mmCIF file of C-alpha atoms in Angstrom:
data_model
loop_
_atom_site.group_PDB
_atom_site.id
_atom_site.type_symbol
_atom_site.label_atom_id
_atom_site.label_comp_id
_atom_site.label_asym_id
_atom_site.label_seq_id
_atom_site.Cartn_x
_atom_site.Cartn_y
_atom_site.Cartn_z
ATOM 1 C CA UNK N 1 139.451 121.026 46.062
ATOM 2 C CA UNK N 2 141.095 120.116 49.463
ATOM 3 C CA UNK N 3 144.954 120.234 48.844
ATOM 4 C CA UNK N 4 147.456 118.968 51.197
ATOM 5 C CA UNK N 5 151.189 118.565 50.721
ATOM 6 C CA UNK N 6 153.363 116.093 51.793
ATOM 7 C CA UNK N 7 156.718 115.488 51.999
ATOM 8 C CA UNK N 8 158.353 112.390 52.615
ATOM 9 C CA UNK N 9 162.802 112.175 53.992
ATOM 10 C CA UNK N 10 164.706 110.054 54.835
ATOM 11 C CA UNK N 11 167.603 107.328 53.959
ATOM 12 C CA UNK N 12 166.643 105.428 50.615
ATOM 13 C CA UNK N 13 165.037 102.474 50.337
ATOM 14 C CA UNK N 14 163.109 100.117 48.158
ATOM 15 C CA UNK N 15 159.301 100.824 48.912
ATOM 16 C CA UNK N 16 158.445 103.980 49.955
ATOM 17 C CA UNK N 17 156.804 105.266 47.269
ATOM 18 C CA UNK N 18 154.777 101.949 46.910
ATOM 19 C CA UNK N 19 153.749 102.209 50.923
ATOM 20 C CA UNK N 20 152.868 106.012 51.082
ATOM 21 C CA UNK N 21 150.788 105.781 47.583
ATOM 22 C CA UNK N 22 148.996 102.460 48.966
ATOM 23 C CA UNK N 23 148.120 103.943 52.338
ATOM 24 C CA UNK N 24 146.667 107.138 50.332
ATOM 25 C CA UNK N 25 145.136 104.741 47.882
ATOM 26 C CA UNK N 26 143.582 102.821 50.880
ATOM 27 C CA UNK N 27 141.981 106.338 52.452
ATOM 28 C CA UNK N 28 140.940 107.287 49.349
ATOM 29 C CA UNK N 29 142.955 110.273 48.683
ATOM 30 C CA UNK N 30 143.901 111.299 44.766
ATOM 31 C CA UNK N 31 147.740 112.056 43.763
ATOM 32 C CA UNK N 32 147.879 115.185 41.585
ATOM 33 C CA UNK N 33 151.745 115.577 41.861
ATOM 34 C CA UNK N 34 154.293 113.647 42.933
ATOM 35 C CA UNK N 35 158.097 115.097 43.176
ATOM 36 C CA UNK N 36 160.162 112.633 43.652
ATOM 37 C CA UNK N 37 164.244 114.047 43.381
ATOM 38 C CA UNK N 38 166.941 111.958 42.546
ATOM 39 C CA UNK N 39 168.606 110.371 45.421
ATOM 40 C CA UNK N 40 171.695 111.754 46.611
ATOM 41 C CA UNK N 41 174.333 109.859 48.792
ATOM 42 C CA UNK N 42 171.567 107.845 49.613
ATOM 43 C CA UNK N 43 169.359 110.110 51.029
ATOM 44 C CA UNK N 44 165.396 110.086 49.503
ATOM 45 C CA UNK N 45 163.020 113.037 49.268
ATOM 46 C CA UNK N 46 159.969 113.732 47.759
ATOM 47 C CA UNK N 47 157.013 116.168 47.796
ATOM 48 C CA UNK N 48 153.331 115.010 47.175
ATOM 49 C CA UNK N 49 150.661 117.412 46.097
ATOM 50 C CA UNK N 50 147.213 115.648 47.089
ATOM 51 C CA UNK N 51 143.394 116.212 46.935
ATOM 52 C CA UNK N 52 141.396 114.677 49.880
ATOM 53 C CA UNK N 53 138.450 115.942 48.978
ATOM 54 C CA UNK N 54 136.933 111.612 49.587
ATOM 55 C CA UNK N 55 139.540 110.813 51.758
ATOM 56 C CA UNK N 56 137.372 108.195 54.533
ATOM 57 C CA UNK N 57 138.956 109.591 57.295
ATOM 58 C CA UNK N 58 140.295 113.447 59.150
ATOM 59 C CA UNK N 59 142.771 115.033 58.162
ATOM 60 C CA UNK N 60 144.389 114.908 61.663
ATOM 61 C CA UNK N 61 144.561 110.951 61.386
ATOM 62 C CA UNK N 62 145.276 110.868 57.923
ATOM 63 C CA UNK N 63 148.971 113.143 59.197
ATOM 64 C CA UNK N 64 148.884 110.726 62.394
ATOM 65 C CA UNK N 65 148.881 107.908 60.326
ATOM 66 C CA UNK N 66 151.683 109.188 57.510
ATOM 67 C CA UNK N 67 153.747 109.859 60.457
ATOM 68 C CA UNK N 68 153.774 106.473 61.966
ATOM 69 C CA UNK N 69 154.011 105.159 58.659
ATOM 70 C CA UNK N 70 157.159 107.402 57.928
ATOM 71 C CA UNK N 71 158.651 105.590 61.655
ATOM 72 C CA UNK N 72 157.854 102.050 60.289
ATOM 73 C CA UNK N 73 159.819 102.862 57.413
ATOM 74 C CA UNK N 74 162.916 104.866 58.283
ATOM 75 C CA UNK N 75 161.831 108.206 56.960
ATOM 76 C CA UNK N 76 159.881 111.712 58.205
ATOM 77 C CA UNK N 77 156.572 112.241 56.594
ATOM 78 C CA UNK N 78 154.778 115.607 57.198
ATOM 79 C CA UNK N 79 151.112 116.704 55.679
ATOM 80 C CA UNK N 80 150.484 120.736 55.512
ATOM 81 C CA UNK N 81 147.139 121.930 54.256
ATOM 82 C CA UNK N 82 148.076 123.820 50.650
ATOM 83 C CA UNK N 83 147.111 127.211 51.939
ATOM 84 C CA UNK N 84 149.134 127.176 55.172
ATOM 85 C CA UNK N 85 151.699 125.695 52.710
ATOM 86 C CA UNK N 86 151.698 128.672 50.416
ATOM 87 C CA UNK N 87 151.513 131.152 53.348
ATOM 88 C CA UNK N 88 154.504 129.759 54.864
ATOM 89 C CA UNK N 89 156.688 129.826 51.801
ATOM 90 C CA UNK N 90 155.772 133.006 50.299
ATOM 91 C CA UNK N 91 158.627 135.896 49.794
#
């Protein structure tokens, strides 16, 4: 399987969710986990495990894309490859 996370912040606002899942939905990329926290003084974060093992286009546009996405609407989206991921957080 071909994990990537992302994480999605930024200020709070109705719709991000709904536009990051449709544009993953649209390259054909499956949700396994989605982490949404609580917002707090308004600010919104969340961190998406995914599998693109069908996604219909690179992985280089696919973080291209999220990232222009996350300008459109007001947030920072980043995509990391799971393993590079794991290797950067491990203690």
């Amino acid at each position: 399987m071909n994990k990537t996370i992302i994480t999605v912040v930024g200020k709070d606002t109705v719709g991000i969710i709904a536009k990051v899942c449709t544009y993953l939905a649209d390259s054909q990329i499956n949700i396994l986990d989605n982490l949404p926290r609580p917002s707090y003084r308004s600010f919104f974060n969340m961190m998406m495990i995914v599998d693109m093992d069908h996604a219909n286009k690179p992985f280089g546009t696919i973080c291209d894309d999220l990232e222009k996405l996350g300008e459109e609407i007001g947030v920072r989206i980043k995509c990391q490859r799971e393993e590079i991921f794991t290797k950067m957080h491990r203690i």
